[in-house]
CSV table of C-alpha atoms in Angstrom, one decimal:
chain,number,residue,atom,x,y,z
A,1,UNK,CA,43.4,16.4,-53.1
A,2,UNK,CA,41.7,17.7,-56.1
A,3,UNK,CA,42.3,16.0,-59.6
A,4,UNK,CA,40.7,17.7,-62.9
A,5,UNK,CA,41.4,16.2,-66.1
A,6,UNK,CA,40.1,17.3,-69.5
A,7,UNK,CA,41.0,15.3,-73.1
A,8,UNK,CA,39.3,14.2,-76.1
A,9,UNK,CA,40.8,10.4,-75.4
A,10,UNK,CA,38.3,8.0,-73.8
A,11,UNK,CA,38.6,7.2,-69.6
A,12,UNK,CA,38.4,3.8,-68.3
A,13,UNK,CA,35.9,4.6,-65.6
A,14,UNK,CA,35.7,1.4,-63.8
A,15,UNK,CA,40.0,2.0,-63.5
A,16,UNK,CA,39.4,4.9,-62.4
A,17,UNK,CA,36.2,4.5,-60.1
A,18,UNK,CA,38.8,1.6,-58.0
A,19,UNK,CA,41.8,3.4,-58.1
A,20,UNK,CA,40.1,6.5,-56.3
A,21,UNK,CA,41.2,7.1,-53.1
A,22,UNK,CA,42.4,3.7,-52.5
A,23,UNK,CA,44.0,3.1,-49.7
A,24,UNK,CA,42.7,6.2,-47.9
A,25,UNK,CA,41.6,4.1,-44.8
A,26,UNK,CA,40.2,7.3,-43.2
A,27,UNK,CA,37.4,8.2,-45.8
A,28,UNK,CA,34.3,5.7,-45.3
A,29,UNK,CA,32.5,7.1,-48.3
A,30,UNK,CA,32.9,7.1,-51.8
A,31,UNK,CA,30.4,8.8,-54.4
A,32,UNK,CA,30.8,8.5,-58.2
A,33,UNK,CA,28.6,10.2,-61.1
A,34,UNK,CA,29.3,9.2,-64.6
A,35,UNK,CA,27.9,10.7,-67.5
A,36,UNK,CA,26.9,8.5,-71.2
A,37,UNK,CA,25.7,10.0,-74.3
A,38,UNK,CA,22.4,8.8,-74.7
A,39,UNK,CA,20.9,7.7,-78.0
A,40,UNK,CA,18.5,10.0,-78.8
A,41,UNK,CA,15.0,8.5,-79.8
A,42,UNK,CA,15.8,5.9,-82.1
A,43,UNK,CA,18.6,7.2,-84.4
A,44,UNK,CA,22.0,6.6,-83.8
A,45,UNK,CA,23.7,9.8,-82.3
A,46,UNK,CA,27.0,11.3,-82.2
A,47,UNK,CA,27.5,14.2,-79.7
A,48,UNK,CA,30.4,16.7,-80.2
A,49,UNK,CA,31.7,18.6,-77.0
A,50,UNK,CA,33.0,22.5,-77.7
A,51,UNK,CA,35.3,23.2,-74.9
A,52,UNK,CA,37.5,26.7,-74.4
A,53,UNK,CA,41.1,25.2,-73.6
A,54,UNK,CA,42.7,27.1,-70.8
A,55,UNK,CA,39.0,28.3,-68.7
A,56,UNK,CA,37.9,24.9,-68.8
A,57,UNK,CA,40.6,23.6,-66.4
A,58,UNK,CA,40.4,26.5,-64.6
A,59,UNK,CA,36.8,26.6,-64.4
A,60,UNK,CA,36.9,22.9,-63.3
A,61,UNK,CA,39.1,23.5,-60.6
A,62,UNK,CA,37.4,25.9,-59.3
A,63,UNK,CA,34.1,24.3,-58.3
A,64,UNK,CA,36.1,21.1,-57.5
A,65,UNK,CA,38.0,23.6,-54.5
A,66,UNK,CA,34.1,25.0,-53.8
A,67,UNK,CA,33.3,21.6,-53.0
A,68,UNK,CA,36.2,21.1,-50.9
A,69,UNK,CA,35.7,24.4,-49.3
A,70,UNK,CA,31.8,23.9,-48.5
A,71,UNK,CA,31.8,20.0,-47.5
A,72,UNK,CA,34.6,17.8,-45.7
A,73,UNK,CA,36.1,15.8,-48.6
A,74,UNK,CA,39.5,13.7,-48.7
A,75,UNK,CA,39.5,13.2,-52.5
A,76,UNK,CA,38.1,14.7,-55.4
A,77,UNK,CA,38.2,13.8,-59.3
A,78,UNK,CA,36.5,15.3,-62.1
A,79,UNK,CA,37.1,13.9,-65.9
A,80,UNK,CA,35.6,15.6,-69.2
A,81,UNK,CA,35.9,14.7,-72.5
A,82,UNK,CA,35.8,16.9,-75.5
A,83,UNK,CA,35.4,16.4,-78.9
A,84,UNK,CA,33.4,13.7,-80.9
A,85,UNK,CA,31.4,10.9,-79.2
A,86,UNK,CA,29.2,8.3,-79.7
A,87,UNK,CA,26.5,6.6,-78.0
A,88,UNK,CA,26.6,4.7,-75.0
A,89,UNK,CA,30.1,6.7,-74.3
A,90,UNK,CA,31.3,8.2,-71.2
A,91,UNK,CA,31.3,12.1,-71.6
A,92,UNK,CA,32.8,12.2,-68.1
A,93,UNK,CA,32.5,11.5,-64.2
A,94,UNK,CA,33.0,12.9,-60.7
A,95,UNK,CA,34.0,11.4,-57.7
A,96,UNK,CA,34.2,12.6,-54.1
A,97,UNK,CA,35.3,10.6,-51.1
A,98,UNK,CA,34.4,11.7,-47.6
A,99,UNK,CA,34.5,10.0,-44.2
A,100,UNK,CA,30.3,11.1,-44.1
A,101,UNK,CA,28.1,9.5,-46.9
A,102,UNK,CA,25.9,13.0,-46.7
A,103,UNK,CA,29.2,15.4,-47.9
A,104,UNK,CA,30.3,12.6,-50.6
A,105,UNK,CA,26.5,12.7,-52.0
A,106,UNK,CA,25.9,16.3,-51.6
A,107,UNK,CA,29.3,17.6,-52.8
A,108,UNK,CA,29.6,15.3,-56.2
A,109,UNK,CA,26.2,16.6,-56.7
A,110,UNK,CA,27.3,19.9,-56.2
A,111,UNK,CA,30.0,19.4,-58.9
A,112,UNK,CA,27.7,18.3,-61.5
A,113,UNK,CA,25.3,21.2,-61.1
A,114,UNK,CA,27.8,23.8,-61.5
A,115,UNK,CA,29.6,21.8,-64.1
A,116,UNK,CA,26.4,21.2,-65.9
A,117,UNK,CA,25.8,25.3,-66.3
A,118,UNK,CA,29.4,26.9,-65.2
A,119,UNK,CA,32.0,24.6,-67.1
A,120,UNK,CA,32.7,25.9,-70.7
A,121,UNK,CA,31.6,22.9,-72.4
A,122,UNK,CA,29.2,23.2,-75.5
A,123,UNK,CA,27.1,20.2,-76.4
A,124,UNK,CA,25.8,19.5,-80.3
A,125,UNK,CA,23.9,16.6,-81.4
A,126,UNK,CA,24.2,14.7,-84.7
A,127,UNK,CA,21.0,12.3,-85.5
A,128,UNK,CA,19.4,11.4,-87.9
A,129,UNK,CA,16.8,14.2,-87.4
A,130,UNK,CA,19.2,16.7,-88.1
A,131,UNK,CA,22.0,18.6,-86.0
A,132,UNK,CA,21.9,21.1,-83.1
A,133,UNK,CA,23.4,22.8,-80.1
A,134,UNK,CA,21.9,21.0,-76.7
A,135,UNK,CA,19.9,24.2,-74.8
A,136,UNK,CA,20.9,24.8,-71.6
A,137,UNK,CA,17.7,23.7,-69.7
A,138,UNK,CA,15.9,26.2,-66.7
A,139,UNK,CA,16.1,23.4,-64.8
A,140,UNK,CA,20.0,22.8,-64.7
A,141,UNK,CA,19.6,26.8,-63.8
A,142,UNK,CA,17.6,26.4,-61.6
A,143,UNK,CA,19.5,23.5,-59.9
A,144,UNK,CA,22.1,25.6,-59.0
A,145,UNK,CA,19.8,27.9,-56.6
A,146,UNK,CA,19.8,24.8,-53.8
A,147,UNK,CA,23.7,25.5,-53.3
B,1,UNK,CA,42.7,41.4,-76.9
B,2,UNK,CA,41.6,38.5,-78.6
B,3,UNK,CA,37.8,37.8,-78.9
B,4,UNK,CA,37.3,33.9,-78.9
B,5,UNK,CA,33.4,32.5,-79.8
B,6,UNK,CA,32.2,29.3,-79.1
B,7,UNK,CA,29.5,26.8,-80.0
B,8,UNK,CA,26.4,29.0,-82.2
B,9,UNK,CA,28.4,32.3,-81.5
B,10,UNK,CA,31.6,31.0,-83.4
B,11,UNK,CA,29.2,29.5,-86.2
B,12,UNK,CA,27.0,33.1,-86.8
B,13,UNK,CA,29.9,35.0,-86.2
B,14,UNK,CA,32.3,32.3,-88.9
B,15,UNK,CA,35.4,32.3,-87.1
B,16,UNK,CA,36.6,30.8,-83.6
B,17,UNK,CA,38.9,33.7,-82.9
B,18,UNK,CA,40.2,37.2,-83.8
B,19,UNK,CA,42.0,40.3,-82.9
B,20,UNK,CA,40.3,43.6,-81.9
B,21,UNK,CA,41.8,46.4,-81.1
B,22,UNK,CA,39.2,48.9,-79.4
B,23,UNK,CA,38.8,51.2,-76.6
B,24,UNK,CA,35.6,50.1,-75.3
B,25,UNK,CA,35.6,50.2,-71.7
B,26,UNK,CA,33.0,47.5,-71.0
B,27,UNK,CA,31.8,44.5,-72.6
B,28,UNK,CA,28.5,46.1,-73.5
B,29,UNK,CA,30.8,48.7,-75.4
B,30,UNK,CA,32.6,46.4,-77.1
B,31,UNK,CA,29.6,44.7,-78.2
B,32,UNK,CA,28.0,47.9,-79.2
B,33,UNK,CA,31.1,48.5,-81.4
B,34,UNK,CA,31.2,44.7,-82.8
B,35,UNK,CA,27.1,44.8,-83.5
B,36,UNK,CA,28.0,48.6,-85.7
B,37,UNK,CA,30.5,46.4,-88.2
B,38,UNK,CA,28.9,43.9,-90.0
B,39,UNK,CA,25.3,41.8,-90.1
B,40,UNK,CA,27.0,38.9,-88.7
B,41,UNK,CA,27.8,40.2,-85.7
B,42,UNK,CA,24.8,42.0,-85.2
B,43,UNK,CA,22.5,38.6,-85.6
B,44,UNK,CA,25.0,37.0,-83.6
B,45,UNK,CA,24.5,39.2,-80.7
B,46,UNK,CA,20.9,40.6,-81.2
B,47,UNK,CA,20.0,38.6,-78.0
B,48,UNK,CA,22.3,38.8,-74.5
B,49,UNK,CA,19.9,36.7,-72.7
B,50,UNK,CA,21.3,34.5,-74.9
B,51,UNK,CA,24.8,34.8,-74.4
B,52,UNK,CA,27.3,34.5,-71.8
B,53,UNK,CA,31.0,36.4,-71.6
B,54,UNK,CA,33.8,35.4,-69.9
B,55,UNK,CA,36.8,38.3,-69.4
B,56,UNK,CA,40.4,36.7,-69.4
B,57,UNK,CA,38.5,33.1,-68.7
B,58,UNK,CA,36.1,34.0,-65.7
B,59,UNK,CA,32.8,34.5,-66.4
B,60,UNK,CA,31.5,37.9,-65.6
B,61,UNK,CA,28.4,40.6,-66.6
B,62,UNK,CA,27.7,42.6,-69.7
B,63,UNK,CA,28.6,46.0,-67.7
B,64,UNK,CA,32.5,44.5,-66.5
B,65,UNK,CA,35.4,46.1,-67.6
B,66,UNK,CA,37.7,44.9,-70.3
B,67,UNK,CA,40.4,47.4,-69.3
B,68,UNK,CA,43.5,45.9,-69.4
B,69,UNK,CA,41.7,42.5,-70.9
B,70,UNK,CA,44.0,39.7,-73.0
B,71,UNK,CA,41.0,38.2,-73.9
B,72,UNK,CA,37.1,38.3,-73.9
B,73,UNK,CA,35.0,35.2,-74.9
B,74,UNK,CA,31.4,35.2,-75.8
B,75,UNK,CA,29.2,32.2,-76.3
B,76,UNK,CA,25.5,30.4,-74.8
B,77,UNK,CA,24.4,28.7,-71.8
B,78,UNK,CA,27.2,26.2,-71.1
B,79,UNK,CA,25.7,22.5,-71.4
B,80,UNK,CA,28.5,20.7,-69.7
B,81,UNK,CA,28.3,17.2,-67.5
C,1,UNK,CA,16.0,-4.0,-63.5
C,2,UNK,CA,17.4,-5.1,-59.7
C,3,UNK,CA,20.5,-6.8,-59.0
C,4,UNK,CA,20.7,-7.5,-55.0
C,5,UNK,CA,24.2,-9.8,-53.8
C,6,UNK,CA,24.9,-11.0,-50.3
C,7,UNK,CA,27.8,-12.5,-50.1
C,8,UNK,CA,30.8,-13.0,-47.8
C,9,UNK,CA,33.6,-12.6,-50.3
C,10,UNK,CA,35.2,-9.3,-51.5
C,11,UNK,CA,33.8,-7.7,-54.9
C,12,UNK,CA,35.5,-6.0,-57.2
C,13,UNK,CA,34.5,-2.3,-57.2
C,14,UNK,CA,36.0,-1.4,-60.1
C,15,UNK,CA,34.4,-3.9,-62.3
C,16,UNK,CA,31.2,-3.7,-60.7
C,17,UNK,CA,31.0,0.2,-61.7
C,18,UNK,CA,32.1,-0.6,-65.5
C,19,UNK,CA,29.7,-3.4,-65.9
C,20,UNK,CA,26.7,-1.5,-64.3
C,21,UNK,CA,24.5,-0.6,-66.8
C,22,UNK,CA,26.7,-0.9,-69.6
C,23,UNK,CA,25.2,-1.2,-73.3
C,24,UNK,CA,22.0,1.1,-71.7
C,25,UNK,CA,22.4,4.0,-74.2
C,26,UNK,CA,19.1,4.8,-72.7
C,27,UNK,CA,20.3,5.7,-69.7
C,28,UNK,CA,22.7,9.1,-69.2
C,29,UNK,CA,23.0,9.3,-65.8
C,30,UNK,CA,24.9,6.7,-63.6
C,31,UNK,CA,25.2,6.9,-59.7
C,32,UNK,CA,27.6,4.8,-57.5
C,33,UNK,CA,28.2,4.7,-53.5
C,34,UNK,CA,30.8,2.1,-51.9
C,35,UNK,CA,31.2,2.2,-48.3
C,36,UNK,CA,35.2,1.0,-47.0
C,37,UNK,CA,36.1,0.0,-43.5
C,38,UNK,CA,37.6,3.1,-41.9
C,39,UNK,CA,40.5,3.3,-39.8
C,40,UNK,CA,38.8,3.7,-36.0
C,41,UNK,CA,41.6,6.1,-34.5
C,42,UNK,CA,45.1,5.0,-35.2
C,43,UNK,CA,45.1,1.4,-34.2
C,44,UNK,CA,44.4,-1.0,-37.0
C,45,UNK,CA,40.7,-2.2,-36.6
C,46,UNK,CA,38.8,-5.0,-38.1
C,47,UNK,CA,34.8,-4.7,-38.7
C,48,UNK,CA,32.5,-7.9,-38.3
C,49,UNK,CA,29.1,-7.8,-39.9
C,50,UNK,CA,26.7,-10.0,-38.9
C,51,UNK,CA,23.5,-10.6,-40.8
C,52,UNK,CA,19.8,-12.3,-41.0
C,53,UNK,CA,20.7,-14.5,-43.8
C,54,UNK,CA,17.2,-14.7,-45.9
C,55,UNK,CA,15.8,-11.6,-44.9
C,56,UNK,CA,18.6,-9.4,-45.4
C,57,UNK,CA,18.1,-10.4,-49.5
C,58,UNK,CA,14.3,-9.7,-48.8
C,59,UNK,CA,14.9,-6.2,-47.3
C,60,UNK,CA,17.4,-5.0,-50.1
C,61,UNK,CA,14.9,-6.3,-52.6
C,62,UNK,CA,12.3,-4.5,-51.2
C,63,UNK,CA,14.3,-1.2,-50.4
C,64,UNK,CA,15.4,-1.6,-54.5
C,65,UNK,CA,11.7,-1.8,-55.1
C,66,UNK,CA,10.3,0.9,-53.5
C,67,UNK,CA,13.7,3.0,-55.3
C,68,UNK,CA,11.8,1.8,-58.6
C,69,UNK,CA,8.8,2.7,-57.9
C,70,UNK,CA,9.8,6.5,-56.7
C,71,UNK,CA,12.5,7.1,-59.4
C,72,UNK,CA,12.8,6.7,-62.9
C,73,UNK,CA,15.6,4.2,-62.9
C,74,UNK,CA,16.8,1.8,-65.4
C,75,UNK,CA,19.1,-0.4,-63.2
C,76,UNK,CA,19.9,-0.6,-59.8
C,77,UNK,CA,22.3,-2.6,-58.0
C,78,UNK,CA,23.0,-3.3,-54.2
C,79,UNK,CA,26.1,-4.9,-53.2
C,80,UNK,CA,26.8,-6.3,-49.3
C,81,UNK,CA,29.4,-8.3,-47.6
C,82,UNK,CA,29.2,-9.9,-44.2
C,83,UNK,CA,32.0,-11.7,-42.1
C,84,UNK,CA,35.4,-9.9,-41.1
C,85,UNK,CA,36.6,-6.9,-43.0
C,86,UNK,CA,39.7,-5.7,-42.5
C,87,UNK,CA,40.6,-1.5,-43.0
C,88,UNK,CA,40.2,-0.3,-46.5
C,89,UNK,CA,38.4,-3.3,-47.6
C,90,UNK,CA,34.8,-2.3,-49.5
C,91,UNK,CA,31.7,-3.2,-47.7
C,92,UNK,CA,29.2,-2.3,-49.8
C,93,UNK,CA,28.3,-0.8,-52.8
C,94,UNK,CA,25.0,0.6,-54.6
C,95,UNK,CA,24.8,2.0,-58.1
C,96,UNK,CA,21.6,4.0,-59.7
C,97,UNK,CA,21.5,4.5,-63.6
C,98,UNK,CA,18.4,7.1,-65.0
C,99,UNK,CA,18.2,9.3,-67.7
C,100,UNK,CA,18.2,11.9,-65.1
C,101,UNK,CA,21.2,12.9,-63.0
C,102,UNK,CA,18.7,13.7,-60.0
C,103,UNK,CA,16.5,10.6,-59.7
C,104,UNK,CA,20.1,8.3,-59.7
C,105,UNK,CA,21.5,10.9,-57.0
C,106,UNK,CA,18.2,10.5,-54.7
C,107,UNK,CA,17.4,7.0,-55.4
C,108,UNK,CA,21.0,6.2,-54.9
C,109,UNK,CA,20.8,8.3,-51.9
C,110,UNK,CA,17.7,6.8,-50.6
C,111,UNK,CA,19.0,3.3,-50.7
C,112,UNK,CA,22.2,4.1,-48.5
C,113,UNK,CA,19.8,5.9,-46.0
C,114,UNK,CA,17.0,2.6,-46.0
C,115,UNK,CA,20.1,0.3,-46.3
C,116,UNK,CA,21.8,1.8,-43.4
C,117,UNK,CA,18.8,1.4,-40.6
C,118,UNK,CA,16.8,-1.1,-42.3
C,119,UNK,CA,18.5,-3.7,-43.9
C,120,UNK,CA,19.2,-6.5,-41.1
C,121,UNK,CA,23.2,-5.8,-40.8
C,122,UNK,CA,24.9,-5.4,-37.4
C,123,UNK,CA,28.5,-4.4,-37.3
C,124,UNK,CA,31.2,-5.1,-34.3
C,125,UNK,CA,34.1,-3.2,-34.6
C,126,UNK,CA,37.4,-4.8,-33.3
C,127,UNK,CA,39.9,-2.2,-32.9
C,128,UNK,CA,43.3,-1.6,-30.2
C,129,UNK,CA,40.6,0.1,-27.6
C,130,UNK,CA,38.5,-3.0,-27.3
C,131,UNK,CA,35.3,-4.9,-29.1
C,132,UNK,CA,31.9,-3.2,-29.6
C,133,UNK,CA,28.5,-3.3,-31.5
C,134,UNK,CA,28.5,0.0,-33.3
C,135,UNK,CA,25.5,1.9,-32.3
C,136,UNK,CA,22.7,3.2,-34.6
C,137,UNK,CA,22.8,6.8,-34.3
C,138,UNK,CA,20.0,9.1,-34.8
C,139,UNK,CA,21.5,11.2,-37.8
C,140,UNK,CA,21.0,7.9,-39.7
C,141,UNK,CA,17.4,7.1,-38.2
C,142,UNK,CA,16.3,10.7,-39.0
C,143,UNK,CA,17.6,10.8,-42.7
C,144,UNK,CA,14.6,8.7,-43.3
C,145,UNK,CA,12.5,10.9,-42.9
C,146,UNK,CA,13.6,12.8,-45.9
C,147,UNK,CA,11.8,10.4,-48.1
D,1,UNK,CA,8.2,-21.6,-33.6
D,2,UNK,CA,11.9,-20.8,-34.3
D,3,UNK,CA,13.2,-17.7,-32.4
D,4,UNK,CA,16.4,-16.3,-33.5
D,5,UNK,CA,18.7,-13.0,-31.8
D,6,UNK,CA,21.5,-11.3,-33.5
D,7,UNK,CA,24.3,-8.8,-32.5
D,8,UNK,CA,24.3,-8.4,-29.2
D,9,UNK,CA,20.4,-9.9,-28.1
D,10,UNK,CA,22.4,-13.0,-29.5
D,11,UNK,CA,25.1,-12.3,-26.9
D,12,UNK,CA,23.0,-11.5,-24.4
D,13,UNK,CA,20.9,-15.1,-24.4
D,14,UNK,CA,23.7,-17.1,-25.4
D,15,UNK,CA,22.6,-18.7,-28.5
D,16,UNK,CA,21.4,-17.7,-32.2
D,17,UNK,CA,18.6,-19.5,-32.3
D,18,UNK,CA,16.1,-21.7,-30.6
D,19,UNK,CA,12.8,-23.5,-31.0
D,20,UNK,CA,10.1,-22.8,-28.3
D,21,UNK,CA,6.4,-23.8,-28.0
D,22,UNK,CA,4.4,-20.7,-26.9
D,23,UNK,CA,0.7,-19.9,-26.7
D,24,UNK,CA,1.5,-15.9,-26.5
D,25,UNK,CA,-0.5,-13.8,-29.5
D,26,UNK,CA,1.6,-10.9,-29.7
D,27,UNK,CA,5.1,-10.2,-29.5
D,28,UNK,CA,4.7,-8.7,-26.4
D,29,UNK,CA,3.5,-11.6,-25.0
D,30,UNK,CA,6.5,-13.9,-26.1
D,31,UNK,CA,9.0,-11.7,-25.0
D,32,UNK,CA,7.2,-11.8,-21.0
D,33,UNK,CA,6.8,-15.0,-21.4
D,34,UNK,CA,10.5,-15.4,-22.3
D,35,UNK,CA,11.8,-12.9,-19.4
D,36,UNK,CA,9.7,-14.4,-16.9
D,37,UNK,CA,12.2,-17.7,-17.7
D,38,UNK,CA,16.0,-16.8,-16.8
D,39,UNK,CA,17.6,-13.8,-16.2
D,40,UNK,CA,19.5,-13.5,-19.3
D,41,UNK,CA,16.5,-13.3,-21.3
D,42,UNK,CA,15.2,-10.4,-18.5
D,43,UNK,CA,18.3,-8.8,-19.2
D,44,UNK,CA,18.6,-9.2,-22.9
D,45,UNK,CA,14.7,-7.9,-22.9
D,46,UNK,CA,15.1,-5.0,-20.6
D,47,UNK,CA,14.7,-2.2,-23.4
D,48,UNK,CA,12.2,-2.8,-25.7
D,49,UNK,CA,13.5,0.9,-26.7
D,50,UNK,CA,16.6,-0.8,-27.9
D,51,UNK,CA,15.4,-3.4,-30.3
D,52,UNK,CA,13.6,-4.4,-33.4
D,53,UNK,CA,11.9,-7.4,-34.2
D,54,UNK,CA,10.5,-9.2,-37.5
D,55,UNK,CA,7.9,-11.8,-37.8
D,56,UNK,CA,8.8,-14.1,-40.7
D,57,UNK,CA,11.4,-11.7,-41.8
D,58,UNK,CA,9.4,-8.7,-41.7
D,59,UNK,CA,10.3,-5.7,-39.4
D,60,UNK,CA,7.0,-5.1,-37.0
D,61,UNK,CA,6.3,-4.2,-34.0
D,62,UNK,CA,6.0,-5.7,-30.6
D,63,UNK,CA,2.2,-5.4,-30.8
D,64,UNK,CA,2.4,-7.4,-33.4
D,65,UNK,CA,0.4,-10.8,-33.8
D,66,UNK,CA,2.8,-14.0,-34.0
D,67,UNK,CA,-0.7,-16.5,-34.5
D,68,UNK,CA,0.8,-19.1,-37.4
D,69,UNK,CA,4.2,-17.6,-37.2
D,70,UNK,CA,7.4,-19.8,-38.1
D,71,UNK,CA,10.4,-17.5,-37.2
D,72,UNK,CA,10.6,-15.1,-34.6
D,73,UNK,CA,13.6,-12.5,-35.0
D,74,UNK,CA,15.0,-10.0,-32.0
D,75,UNK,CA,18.0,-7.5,-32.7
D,76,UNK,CA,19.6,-4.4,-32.0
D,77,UNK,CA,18.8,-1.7,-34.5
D,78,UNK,CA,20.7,-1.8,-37.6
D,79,UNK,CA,23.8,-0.9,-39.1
D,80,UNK,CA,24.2,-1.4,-42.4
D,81,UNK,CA,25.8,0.4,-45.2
């Protein structure tokens, strides 16, 4: 079962982290990747997520069937905020349950480097150094090319 | 179709959203044609490295076709996660 | 910093994953594993995990150790019961935080892999077939050679 | 020193732990010293292949010197996680 949620309202992660596949007695192995904003250097920072309503989901969805596709998973949940956060927030999380520790690892790290490069989110920065869009990196490119 | 830009796109370009009507076949046509209007557009496509395009909401190449298209979106490197 | 529990009595998951590493604005990148009892076939099956009380704290110590000296990591935490589990219940957990989303996927990954074949756990699985010691198998004996 | 078995070595000999005054050097030498008392230890000790062992709570290995030792472990290997 795939679950792909995308708002601008915060998540409770540890909710959500123990209500994922609960009570799926067949799936030994649960994997979770949560995502904070990060104070940059020493300045407070406030990160604002771009998003394109309507591909995002989409988009979402389709990497989260990939991974179901490519590895044997009973559950999988992606969350993604959008809009204006602060540090030490959760921009989002993944989670995949499997009954093999390997798929749950290798698919939720699957998901978040194809959602890193291939999900329609745009990151900008506010500190106190000044504002700017987050450049995609070679490496989160680059990641991709193990899959 | 509607044009949508995101993130430093929307910002060079000044708006989020608009109507076009064109023939262009491709999206490199339709760029082309965008680039010829106004110094905006031009700076805000004088690199496709740089950019991405998505046709109808799945991302695609510079060379697809738009025939038929509701909607083309152009914007960077997503930075998602 | 290393957090390593050994205990008997159920943990709560969900909290556990909310609490980990919270406040660390320094750290983006958060990584958890929990392991549940599974359901052996269709009867219902209980799991008994014995353990070397003293050096099973030493050998998760040392395992988190060595995880903090490969990775850059800013917390981790290792979780294990011992005793009778019944299906669905959590056995373990281990969470990673980094700044990077690939050293808390590897270290996190590294753990379960050292956890699994070195830590001094034995399980016995009780199910409608009959009692057994599970076996090692060599799948989990030659994922350490990844690291 | 103290000698202690877990899982199924524990089974095997019938008890988790006992005290035992040896003169052997190695683990090697404890364990024939042990089989060469009652056949549960021979059978509990019949494939070195199938078990671990740690001297004062470290994993070694059965050449392993047990001079000054306090605590002698034998198991199966593990299965944690």
């Amino acid at each position: 079962m795939i679950r792909v949620v995308v708002q601008e309202a915060p998540f409770d992660f540890g909710a959500e982290a123990a209500a994922f596949a609960r009570g799926r007695t067949d799936l030994g192995a649960i994997v979770t990747f949560s995502g904070i904003v990060r104070d940059v250097a020493d300045g407070l920072s406030v990160m604002e997520i771009e998003h394109y309503p309507g591909m995002t989901e989409k988009a979402l969805e389709k990497i989260a069937a990939e991974a179901e596709a490519r590895w044997s998973l009973g559950e999988v949940l992606v969350i993604h905020r959008h809009g204006r956060l602060e540090a030490g927030e959760q921009i989002m999380m993944v989670a995949t349950a499997s009954r093999h520790r390997k798929h749950a690892f290798e698919a939720a790290e699957f998901l978040m480097d194809y959602l890193k490069s291939r999900a329609p989110f745009w990151k900008k920065e506010h500190t106190e150094a000044g504002t700017g869009w987050v450049d995609a990196t070679e490496e989160d490119e680059a990641a991709l090319k193990r899959w | 179709m509607d044009v949508l830009y995101f993130a430093w796109v929307r910002e060079r370009i000044g708006l989020p959203k608009e109507r076009i009507e064109t023939q262009a076949a491709t999206v490199a046509d339709l760029i082309a044609e965008l680039k010829a209007r106004e110094a905006r557009y031009e700076a805000a496509f004088a690199d496709l490295s740089a950019l991405r395009v998505a046709v109808d909401q799945e991302l695609t190449d510079f060379d697809a076709s738009i025939a038929g298209a509701r909607e083309v979106a152009f914007f960077p490197p997503m930075t998602g996660g």
